[in-house]
Amino acid sequence: MTKLRLAIVGAGPAGIYAADILLKAERKFDVSIDLFDQLPAPYGLVRYGVAPDHPRIKGIITALRDVLDRGDIRIFGNVRFGEDLVLDDLQKHYHAVIFATGAIKDAALDIPGIDAVGSYGAADFVSWYDGHPDFPREWPLDASSVAVLGNGNVALDVARVLAKHAEDLLVTEIPENVQRGLEASQVTDVHVFGRRGPAQVKFTPLELRELGELRDVDMVVYDEDFDYDDASRAAIASNKQVMVIDRVLQSWRQRPSANNAGGEASRRLHLHFYAKPIEIKTDDTGRAAAIVYERTRPDGQGGVEGTGELREIPVQQVYRAVGYFGSPLAGVPFDKRHGVIPNHEGQVLRKDSNERVPGVYATGWIKRGPVGLIGHTKSDAMETIRHLINDQGSWWNPEDPSDEAIPALLAERGVRWTDLDGWHRLDEHEVALGAPQERARIKVVDRDEMVRVSRGE
């Protein structure tokens, strides 16, 4: 019986689901899986891309933990693909590799002033408040009025964290440096801009509803945005999710704070629909000073068109949340335009000829782009795994597929990798840090400290 030695690069949901699906699949060969991640801890964007006050979404970690804790998947954390290990290494020691590296950079937004001082990608801010070890520990929150560009869940996460009072995050796993930074925040007004209408937003009802539950934060919506056209009314009538979103927004219209009429809270969260960002104006020092947007209107087919009417709102910071973008991997084909690995249903293709690259596969956001919720990653992985199983004839022929080869290679190169037992040590350490304050955990941010704790040093 043939044995498949498989490497998976990326220990987020996409990589873990792919491993689990393969181990449970009908096949005529044994399987041995090694999971690699550049971070010392697993779970990818569930740990470093979901806001700390989302315990219900983070509950998916429980399911991922159950998969890893079975013990039939080896983990090598703190291993950087392209530096500590390269594609040639994988070909020498495995029959195939699946790349599940996700997308962590911000998509670009090409408008004047987007590179102003005080203008940021939302992904960088998310990495800061989630305690990603490779991002700065400090974040300037010295602006009173802030713009968030986008109408997806990330935009709402960013807006909520900016508007929320820091003490209300103490029950979460928020890192200490982030807590201190948010306590010093000068933010009073958060403006969220979406170029389409309320019936075309990309966020989910749960995310939206949570905004209205923030303590001492007034929700501000504007009556002019709710003059629906036939396409919007049809969307509300035919789609339960859109119907719930509309119901939540309509309830906010009845609040005293609607239309900026003057609520009593110390902070305000404004939702501007039919608002297409046109320019970030700057002051004499090059710092963001205002956002200019064009008022749009329904085009009758579910989209929008410009009206030519320009409006301006003073802001001192801007966060663009217009999507994530994948990063290239050394020796692996990459589509620079779309930020993905070119592939056919997970089978990686050569960039110029569209020929298959034997033994190389992709799953998750690096395969299909940053769309869909975490649950979509399962069906995505199933498609990739189906091809991997059927492609047995084109797997690599490794020189040394032994289990001992990779630990020996990493040790020889001086890589301080972390394993599953190490993650358990770090997990218990973080929970213990939070216990005296009755917090879920206090996340360790420093990479070297994460590695020391994980390795028991």
Tab-separated table of C-alpha atoms in Angstrom, residues 24-436:
chain	number	residue	atom	x	y	z
A	24	LYS	CA	-11.348	10.934	6.663
A	25	ALA	CA	-11.597	10.412	2.885
A	26	GLU	CA	-11.955	7.079	1.110
A	27	ARG	CA	-8.567	6.235	-0.357
A	28	LYS	CA	-6.306	3.297	-1.146
A	29	PHE	CA	-3.199	4.556	0.624
A	30	ASP	CA	-2.028	5.614	4.069
A	31	VAL	CA	-1.509	9.283	4.864
A	32	SER	CA	1.053	11.188	6.924
A	33	ILE	CA	0.545	14.957	7.186
A	34	ASP	CA	2.893	17.707	8.353
A	35	LEU	CA	1.337	21.141	8.866
A	36	PHE	CA	3.647	24.184	8.656
A	37	ASP	CA	2.965	27.754	9.730
A	38	GLN	CA	5.137	30.861	9.920
A	39	LEU	CA	3.554	31.758	13.279
A	40	PRO	CA	4.307	29.900	16.524
A	41	ALA	CA	0.560	29.347	17.125
A	42	PRO	CA	-2.014	27.757	14.797
A	43	TYR	CA	-5.486	28.898	13.581
A	44	GLY	CA	-4.440	31.701	11.231
A	45	LEU	CA	-7.074	34.380	10.714
A	46	VAL	CA	-9.332	32.908	13.398
A	47	ARG	CA	-6.670	33.907	15.929
A	48	TYR	CA	-5.289	36.953	14.104
A	49	GLY	CA	-8.144	38.211	11.919
A	50	VAL	CA	-11.297	38.024	14.041
A	51	ALA	CA	-12.019	40.830	16.498
A	52	PRO	CA	-11.386	39.863	20.149
A	53	ASP	CA	-15.014	40.537	21.129
A	54	HIS	CA	-16.311	37.813	18.796
A	55	PRO	CA	-16.335	34.716	21.019
A	56	ARG	CA	-19.120	33.119	18.983
A	57	ILE	CA	-17.085	33.223	15.781
A	58	LYS	CA	-13.930	32.240	17.646
A	59	GLY	CA	-15.836	29.155	18.801
A	60	ILE	CA	-14.676	27.594	15.533
A	61	ILE	CA	-11.281	27.237	17.221
A	62	THR	CA	-12.825	24.490	19.355
A	63	ALA	CA	-13.553	22.423	16.234
A	64	LEU	CA	-10.079	23.081	14.814
A	65	ARG	CA	-8.491	22.161	18.154
A	66	ASP	CA	-10.366	18.852	18.147
A	67	VAL	CA	-8.852	18.017	14.756
A	68	LEU	CA	-5.298	18.791	15.873
A	69	ASP	CA	-5.660	17.118	19.255
A	70	ARG	CA	-6.402	13.741	17.632
A	71	GLY	CA	-2.639	13.520	17.191
A	72	ASP	CA	-2.594	12.310	13.582
A	73	ILE	CA	-1.288	15.621	12.184
A	74	ARG	CA	2.168	16.974	13.031
A	75	ILE	CA	2.554	20.734	13.457
A	76	PHE	CA	5.690	22.737	12.766
A	77	GLY	CA	5.091	26.332	13.865
A	78	ASN	CA	7.492	29.278	13.599
A	79	VAL	CA	8.704	27.927	10.237
A	80	ARG	CA	8.815	30.443	7.392
A	81	PHE	CA	8.239	29.028	3.941
A	82	GLY	CA	10.743	30.568	1.544
A	83	GLU	CA	13.321	31.042	4.304
A	84	ASP	CA	13.454	28.090	6.699
A	85	LEU	CA	12.017	25.689	4.116
A	86	VAL	CA	11.779	26.031	0.337
A	87	LEU	CA	9.917	24.136	-2.372
A	88	ASP	CA	12.962	21.991	-3.173
A	89	ASP	CA	13.005	20.788	0.445
A	90	LEU	CA	9.381	19.744	0.234
A	91	GLN	CA	9.985	17.849	-3.021
A	92	LYS	CA	12.798	15.891	-1.357
A	93	HIS	CA	10.679	14.808	1.599
A	94	TYR	CA	7.015	14.740	0.507
A	95	HIS	CA	4.831	13.432	-2.305
A	96	ALA	CA	2.804	16.675	-2.555
A	97	VAL	CA	2.140	20.026	-0.923
A	98	ILE	CA	-1.030	22.057	-0.372
A	99	PHE	CA	-0.623	25.798	0.087
A	100	ALA	CA	-3.232	27.252	2.444
A	101	THR	CA	-1.544	30.551	3.252
A	102	GLY	CA	-4.642	32.749	3.041
A	103	ALA	CA	-4.548	36.494	2.386
A	104	ILE	CA	-3.409	38.962	5.032
A	105	LYS	CA	-2.548	42.137	3.117
A	106	ASP	CA	-4.980	44.927	2.264
A	107	ALA	CA	-6.298	45.311	-1.256
A	108	ALA	CA	-5.361	48.640	-2.818
A	109	LEU	CA	-7.743	51.578	-3.250
A	110	ASP	CA	-6.589	53.941	-5.975
A	111	ILE	CA	-7.844	57.382	-4.959
A	112	PRO	CA	-5.866	60.621	-4.371
A	113	GLY	CA	-4.544	60.954	-0.831
A	114	ILE	CA	-4.931	57.296	0.110
A	115	ASP	CA	-1.253	57.252	1.159
A	116	ALA	CA	-1.639	60.250	3.475
A	117	VAL	CA	-0.290	60.195	7.008
A	118	GLY	CA	-3.082	58.701	9.089
A	119	SER	CA	-4.418	56.541	6.240
A	120	TYR	CA	-4.159	52.811	6.938
A	121	GLY	CA	-5.124	49.420	5.636
A	122	ALA	CA	-7.712	47.804	7.876
A	123	ALA	CA	-5.802	44.501	7.840
A	124	ASP	CA	-2.845	46.160	9.567
A	125	PHE	CA	-5.125	47.574	12.264
A	126	VAL	CA	-6.757	44.154	12.729
A	127	SER	CA	-3.305	42.563	13.087
A	128	TRP	CA	-2.458	45.158	15.744
A	129	TYR	CA	-5.569	44.671	17.864
A	130	ASP	CA	-5.331	40.884	17.501
A	131	GLY	CA	-1.725	40.868	18.736
A	132	HIS	CA	-0.013	39.569	15.587
A	133	PRO	CA	3.667	39.142	16.534
A	134	ASP	CA	4.998	40.659	13.302
A	135	PHE	CA	3.251	44.041	13.624
A	136	PRO	CA	4.118	47.124	15.721
A	137	ARG	CA	2.979	47.119	19.367
A	138	GLU	CA	1.755	50.730	19.245
A	139	TRP	CA	-1.035	52.265	17.189
A	140	PRO	CA	-1.801	56.006	16.996
A	141	LEU	CA	-5.389	56.652	18.094
A	142	ASP	CA	-5.071	60.427	18.346
A	143	ALA	CA	-7.869	61.306	15.888
A	144	SER	CA	-11.332	62.372	17.028
A	145	SER	CA	-13.056	61.698	13.690
A	146	VAL	CA	-12.254	58.547	11.710
A	147	ALA	CA	-13.375	57.159	8.337
A	148	VAL	CA	-13.754	53.441	7.578
A	149	LEU	CA	-14.115	52.630	3.881
A	150	GLY	CA	-16.031	49.461	3.045
A	151	ASN	CA	-19.270	47.627	3.750
A	152	GLY	CA	-18.055	44.166	4.697
A	153	ASN	CA	-17.561	42.429	8.043
A	154	VAL	CA	-13.975	43.652	8.387
A	155	ALA	CA	-15.161	47.258	8.028
A	156	LEU	CA	-17.718	46.684	10.784
A	157	ASP	CA	-15.130	44.982	13.014
A	158	VAL	CA	-12.775	47.942	12.637
A	159	ALA	CA	-15.564	50.455	13.215
A	160	ARG	CA	-16.788	48.596	16.295
A	161	VAL	CA	-13.335	48.336	17.885
A	162	LEU	CA	-12.707	52.040	17.220
A	163	ALA	CA	-16.069	53.096	18.691
A	164	LYS	CA	-16.182	50.675	21.623
A	165	HIS	CA	-14.964	51.737	25.062
A	166	ALA	CA	-11.753	49.911	26.000
A	167	GLU	CA	-13.028	48.691	29.373
A	168	ASP	CA	-15.784	46.775	27.580
A	169	LEU	CA	-13.084	44.638	25.930
A	170	LEU	CA	-11.539	43.516	29.219
A	171	VAL	CA	-13.566	40.289	29.224
A	172	THR	CA	-11.939	39.236	25.935
A	173	GLU	CA	-8.462	37.930	25.068
A	174	ILE	CA	-7.270	41.387	24.005
A	175	PRO	CA	-3.499	41.840	24.504
A	176	GLU	CA	-2.325	44.246	27.218
A	177	ASN	CA	-0.667	46.688	24.803
A	178	VAL	CA	-3.858	46.896	22.732
A	179	GLN	CA	-5.973	47.514	25.825
A	180	ARG	CA	-3.705	50.397	26.829
A	181	GLY	CA	-3.769	51.823	23.313
A	182	LEU	CA	-7.554	51.778	23.121
A	183	GLU	CA	-7.866	53.333	26.581
A	184	ALA	CA	-5.917	56.341	25.285
A	185	SER	CA	-8.044	56.663	22.138
A	186	GLN	CA	-9.343	60.151	21.261
A	187	VAL	CA	-12.033	58.832	18.887
A	188	THR	CA	-15.508	60.354	19.225
A	189	ASP	CA	-16.937	59.799	15.714
A	190	VAL	CA	-16.520	56.830	13.384
A	191	HIS	CA	-17.884	57.233	9.831
A	192	VAL	CA	-18.404	54.073	7.723
A	193	PHE	CA	-18.727	54.638	3.959
A	194	GLY	CA	-20.224	52.225	1.410
A	195	ARG	CA	-20.761	53.098	-2.229
A	196	ARG	CA	-23.938	51.033	-2.511
A	197	GLY	CA	-27.214	50.992	-0.589
A	198	PRO	CA	-28.335	49.261	2.617
A	199	ALA	CA	-29.820	46.328	0.668
A	200	GLN	CA	-26.481	45.570	-1.050
A	201	VAL	CA	-24.115	45.483	1.928
A	202	LYS	CA	-21.688	42.575	2.369
A	203	PHE	CA	-21.786	42.250	6.161
A	204	THR	CA	-23.864	39.739	8.070
A	205	PRO	CA	-26.836	40.501	10.350
A	206	LEU	CA	-24.915	39.349	13.440
A	207	GLU	CA	-22.101	41.828	12.787
A	208	LEU	CA	-24.545	44.651	12.190
A	209	ARG	CA	-26.720	43.924	15.209
A	210	GLU	CA	-23.682	43.971	17.510
A	211	LEU	CA	-22.968	47.573	16.510
A	212	GLY	CA	-26.255	48.719	17.962
A	213	GLU	CA	-25.477	47.051	21.291
A	214	LEU	CA	-22.360	49.099	22.048
A	215	ARG	CA	-22.456	50.922	25.372
A	216	ASP	CA	-22.423	54.734	25.211
A	217	VAL	CA	-22.290	54.741	21.386
A	218	ASP	CA	-25.061	56.340	19.308
A	219	MET	CA	-25.893	54.773	15.935
A	220	VAL	CA	-26.384	57.445	13.270
A	221	VAL	CA	-28.147	56.558	10.007
A	222	TYR	CA	-29.582	58.948	7.442
A	223	ASP	CA	-33.144	58.914	6.075
A	224	GLU	CA	-31.962	59.857	2.575
A	225	ASP	CA	-30.295	56.426	2.262
A	226	PHE	CA	-33.570	54.524	2.625
A	227	ASP	CA	-35.440	55.680	-0.459
A	228	TYR	CA	-35.294	52.164	-1.955
A	229	ASP	CA	-35.629	51.375	-5.640
A	230	ASP	CA	-37.410	48.265	-6.968
A	231	ALA	CA	-34.213	46.176	-7.000
A	232	SER	CA	-33.543	46.931	-3.322
A	233	ARG	CA	-37.133	46.176	-2.343
A	234	ALA	CA	-36.945	42.893	-4.243
A	235	ALA	CA	-33.693	41.976	-2.458
A	236	ILE	CA	-35.299	42.638	0.931
A	237	ALA	CA	-38.389	40.607	0.043
A	238	SER	CA	-36.506	37.612	-1.361
A	239	ASN	CA	-33.461	37.283	0.890
A	240	LYS	CA	-33.900	36.610	4.598
A	241	GLN	CA	-30.452	37.956	5.478
A	242	VAL	CA	-31.092	41.239	3.649
A	243	MET	CA	-34.509	41.417	5.318
A	244	VAL	CA	-32.956	41.149	8.785
A	245	ILE	CA	-30.320	43.764	7.935
A	246	ASP	CA	-33.035	46.131	6.775
A	247	ARG	CA	-35.046	45.506	9.934
A	248	VAL	CA	-32.034	46.378	12.123
A	249	LEU	CA	-31.279	49.548	10.168
A	250	GLN	CA	-34.925	50.618	10.185
A	251	SER	CA	-35.006	50.223	13.965
A	252	TRP	CA	-32.015	52.552	14.259
A	253	ARG	CA	-33.872	55.174	12.226
A	254	GLN	CA	-36.308	55.440	15.145
A	255	ARG	CA	-33.591	56.275	17.656
A	256	PRO	CA	-33.021	59.870	18.836
A	257	SER	CA	-29.532	59.790	17.297
A	258	ALA	CA	-30.794	59.114	13.742
A	259	ASN	CA	-29.848	61.722	11.127
A	260	ASN	CA	-27.292	63.149	13.578
A	261	ALA	CA	-30.192	64.616	15.556
A	262	GLY	CA	-28.232	64.489	18.773
A	263	GLY	CA	-28.119	61.444	20.996
A	264	GLU	CA	-26.660	61.393	24.478
A	265	ALA	CA	-23.694	59.066	24.003
A	266	SER	CA	-20.066	60.213	24.136
A	267	ARG	CA	-19.273	58.450	20.848
A	268	ARG	CA	-21.121	58.148	17.550
A	269	LEU	CA	-20.963	55.561	14.770
A	270	HIS	CA	-22.261	56.944	11.453
A	271	LEU	CA	-23.277	54.695	8.544
A	272	HIS	CA	-23.122	56.471	5.174
A	273	PHE	CA	-24.615	54.544	2.245
A	274	TYR	CA	-24.547	55.584	-1.421
A	275	ALA	CA	-21.188	57.203	-0.619
A	276	LYS	CA	-18.259	56.488	-2.966
A	277	PRO	CA	-14.872	57.697	-1.632
A	278	ILE	CA	-13.244	60.042	-4.142
A	279	GLU	CA	-10.300	61.645	-2.317
A	280	ILE	CA	-8.537	61.958	1.023
A	281	LYS	CA	-7.687	65.604	1.574
A	282	THR	CA	-4.563	66.430	3.581
A	283	ASP	CA	-3.341	69.329	5.680
A	284	ASP	CA	-0.043	71.198	5.258
A	285	THR	CA	1.864	68.367	6.966
A	286	GLY	CA	0.480	65.656	4.670
A	287	ARG	CA	-1.870	64.279	7.317
A	288	ALA	CA	-5.418	63.188	6.476
A	289	ALA	CA	-7.833	66.067	7.100
A	290	ALA	CA	-11.072	65.173	5.300
A	291	ILE	CA	-12.731	62.584	3.083
A	292	VAL	CA	-14.471	63.622	-0.115
A	293	TYR	CA	-17.131	61.251	-1.404
A	294	GLU	CA	-19.528	61.226	-4.323
A	295	ARG	CA	-23.173	60.652	-3.604
A	296	THR	CA	-24.367	57.653	-5.674
A	297	ARG	CA	-27.862	56.391	-6.488
A	298	PRO	CA	-29.440	53.079	-7.532
A	299	ASP	CA	-29.081	52.264	-11.223
A	300	GLY	CA	-32.256	50.156	-11.225
A	301	GLN	CA	-30.404	46.845	-11.583
A	302	GLY	CA	-28.981	46.354	-8.105
A	303	GLY	CA	-25.922	48.519	-8.728
A	304	VAL	CA	-25.213	52.232	-8.389
A	305	GLU	CA	-24.198	55.172	-10.542
A	306	GLY	CA	-22.608	58.484	-9.657
A	307	THR	CA	-24.685	61.613	-9.217
A	308	GLY	CA	-21.832	64.101	-9.518
A	309	GLU	CA	-22.670	65.515	-6.081
A	310	LEU	CA	-19.536	65.708	-3.912
A	311	ARG	CA	-19.593	65.930	-0.127
A	312	GLU	CA	-16.840	66.345	2.438
A	313	ILE	CA	-16.497	65.241	6.059
A	314	PRO	CA	-13.536	66.213	8.293
A	315	VAL	CA	-11.578	63.146	9.455
A	316	GLN	CA	-8.046	62.728	10.792
A	317	GLN	CA	-7.666	58.999	10.112
A	318	VAL	CA	-8.837	56.689	7.335
A	319	TYR	CA	-9.032	52.885	7.350
A	320	ARG	CA	-9.631	51.154	4.033
A	321	ALA	CA	-11.450	47.835	4.429
A	322	VAL	CA	-12.018	47.021	0.771
A	323	GLY	CA	-10.736	43.446	0.853
A	324	TYR	CA	-7.695	41.293	1.534
A	325	PHE	CA	-4.984	40.322	-0.944
A	326	GLY	CA	-2.749	37.269	-1.146
A	327	SER	CA	1.056	37.276	-1.060
A	328	PRO	CA	3.433	35.439	-3.433
A	329	LEU	CA	5.314	32.347	-2.261
A	330	ALA	CA	8.875	31.550	-3.299
A	331	GLY	CA	8.976	29.212	-6.299
A	332	VAL	CA	5.172	28.993	-6.590
A	333	PRO	CA	3.195	30.518	-9.499
A	334	PHE	CA	1.329	33.692	-8.493
A	335	ASP	CA	-1.334	35.850	-10.118
A	336	LYS	CA	-0.323	39.411	-9.175
A	337	ARG	CA	-3.560	40.883	-10.463
A	338	HIS	CA	-5.870	38.798	-8.299
A	339	GLY	CA	-3.530	37.919	-5.429
A	340	VAL	CA	-3.985	34.148	-5.770
A	341	ILE	CA	-2.079	31.057	-6.874
A	342	PRO	CA	-3.353	30.202	-10.392
A	343	ASN	CA	-5.176	26.893	-10.218
A	344	HIS	CA	-7.913	24.672	-11.568
A	345	GLU	CA	-10.067	23.482	-8.672
A	346	GLY	CA	-6.997	23.552	-6.433
A	347	GLN	CA	-4.532	22.013	-8.897
A	348	VAL	CA	-1.837	24.653	-9.296
A	349	LEU	CA	-1.164	25.830	-12.857
A	350	ARG	CA	1.909	27.333	-14.433
A	351	LYS	CA	1.350	31.054	-14.856
A	352	ASP	CA	2.181	31.310	-18.569
A	353	SER	CA	1.057	28.000	-20.046
A	354	ASN	CA	-1.807	26.927	-17.733
A	355	GLU	CA	-0.150	23.499	-17.503
A	356	ARG	CA	-0.501	21.586	-14.250
A	357	VAL	CA	2.332	21.839	-11.733
A	358	PRO	CA	2.615	18.237	-10.483
A	359	GLY	CA	2.398	17.741	-6.725
A	360	VAL	CA	1.400	21.345	-5.931
A	361	TYR	CA	-2.086	22.298	-4.739
A	362	ALA	CA	-3.886	25.251	-3.142
A	363	THR	CA	-6.912	25.743	-0.930
A	364	GLY	CA	-8.633	28.604	0.889
A	365	TRP	CA	-8.210	32.279	0.103
A	366	ILE	CA	-4.867	31.839	-1.673
A	367	LYS	CA	-6.784	29.556	-4.056
A	368	ARG	CA	-10.032	31.479	-4.655
A	369	GLY	CA	-9.449	34.972	-3.277
A	370	PRO	CA	-10.671	36.474	0.017
A	371	VAL	CA	-14.388	35.807	-0.401
A	372	GLY	CA	-16.842	33.821	1.671
A	373	LEU	CA	-17.037	32.970	5.340
A	374	ILE	CA	-14.861	30.470	7.217
A	375	GLY	CA	-17.414	27.709	6.623
A	376	HIS	CA	-16.935	27.970	2.847
A	377	THR	CA	-13.366	26.788	3.356
A	378	LYS	CA	-14.561	23.218	3.964
A	379	SER	CA	-16.159	22.728	0.541
A	380	ASP	CA	-13.148	24.437	-0.971
A	381	ALA	CA	-10.804	21.941	0.694
A	382	MET	CA	-12.953	18.983	-0.406
A	383	GLU	CA	-12.497	19.976	-4.049
A	384	THR	CA	-8.712	20.236	-3.690
A	385	ILE	CA	-8.446	16.948	-1.775
A	386	ARG	CA	-10.500	15.110	-4.397
A	387	HIS	CA	-7.951	16.062	-7.050
A	388	LEU	CA	-5.013	15.258	-4.780
A	389	ILE	CA	-6.327	11.709	-4.247
A	390	ASN	CA	-7.030	11.163	-7.953
A	391	ASP	CA	-3.636	12.554	-9.029
A	392	GLN	CA	-1.617	9.761	-7.425
A	393	GLY	CA	0.190	9.090	-10.710
A	394	SER	CA	1.693	12.580	-10.779
A	395	TRP	CA	2.836	12.893	-7.163
A	396	TRP	CA	6.480	13.694	-6.492
A	397	ASN	CA	9.006	10.898	-5.857
A	398	PRO	CA	10.800	12.105	-2.690
A	399	GLU	CA	14.371	11.055	-1.911
A	400	ASP	CA	13.727	10.752	1.831
A	401	PRO	CA	10.066	10.648	2.913
A	402	SER	CA	10.913	9.522	6.462
A	403	ASP	CA	9.222	11.149	9.453
A	404	GLU	CA	12.612	12.032	10.926
A	405	ALA	CA	13.863	14.019	7.905
A	406	ILE	CA	12.114	17.333	8.539
A	407	PRO	CA	12.913	17.698	12.275
A	408	ALA	CA	16.543	16.896	11.445
A	409	LEU	CA	16.603	19.443	8.621
A	410	LEU	CA	15.054	22.214	10.749
A	411	ALA	CA	17.421	21.454	13.631
A	412	GLU	CA	20.400	21.574	11.269
A	413	ARG	CA	19.257	25.032	10.082
A	414	GLY	CA	18.775	26.308	13.607
A	415	VAL	CA	15.005	26.776	13.276
A	416	ARG	CA	13.278	26.967	16.688
A	417	TRP	CA	10.037	25.339	15.607
A	418	THR	CA	7.025	24.764	17.820
A	419	ASP	CA	4.838	21.650	17.901
A	420	LEU	CA	1.393	20.633	19.168
A	421	ASP	CA	2.588	20.161	22.747
A	422	GLY	CA	4.134	23.607	22.485
A	423	TRP	CA	0.809	25.119	21.407
A	424	HIS	CA	-0.838	23.478	24.438
A	425	ARG	CA	1.809	25.072	26.685
A	426	LEU	CA	1.252	28.502	25.121
A	427	ASP	CA	-2.519	28.102	25.271
A	428	GLU	CA	-2.428	27.199	28.985
A	429	HIS	CA	0.014	30.066	29.642
A	430	GLU	CA	-2.278	32.652	28.021
A	431	VAL	CA	-5.337	31.360	29.860
A	432	ALA	CA	-3.403	31.498	33.149
A	433	LEU	CA	-2.365	35.103	32.453
A	434	GLY	CA	-6.007	36.081	32.115
A	435	ALA	CA	-7.361	34.101	35.083
A	436	PRO	CA	-6.522	36.612	37.881
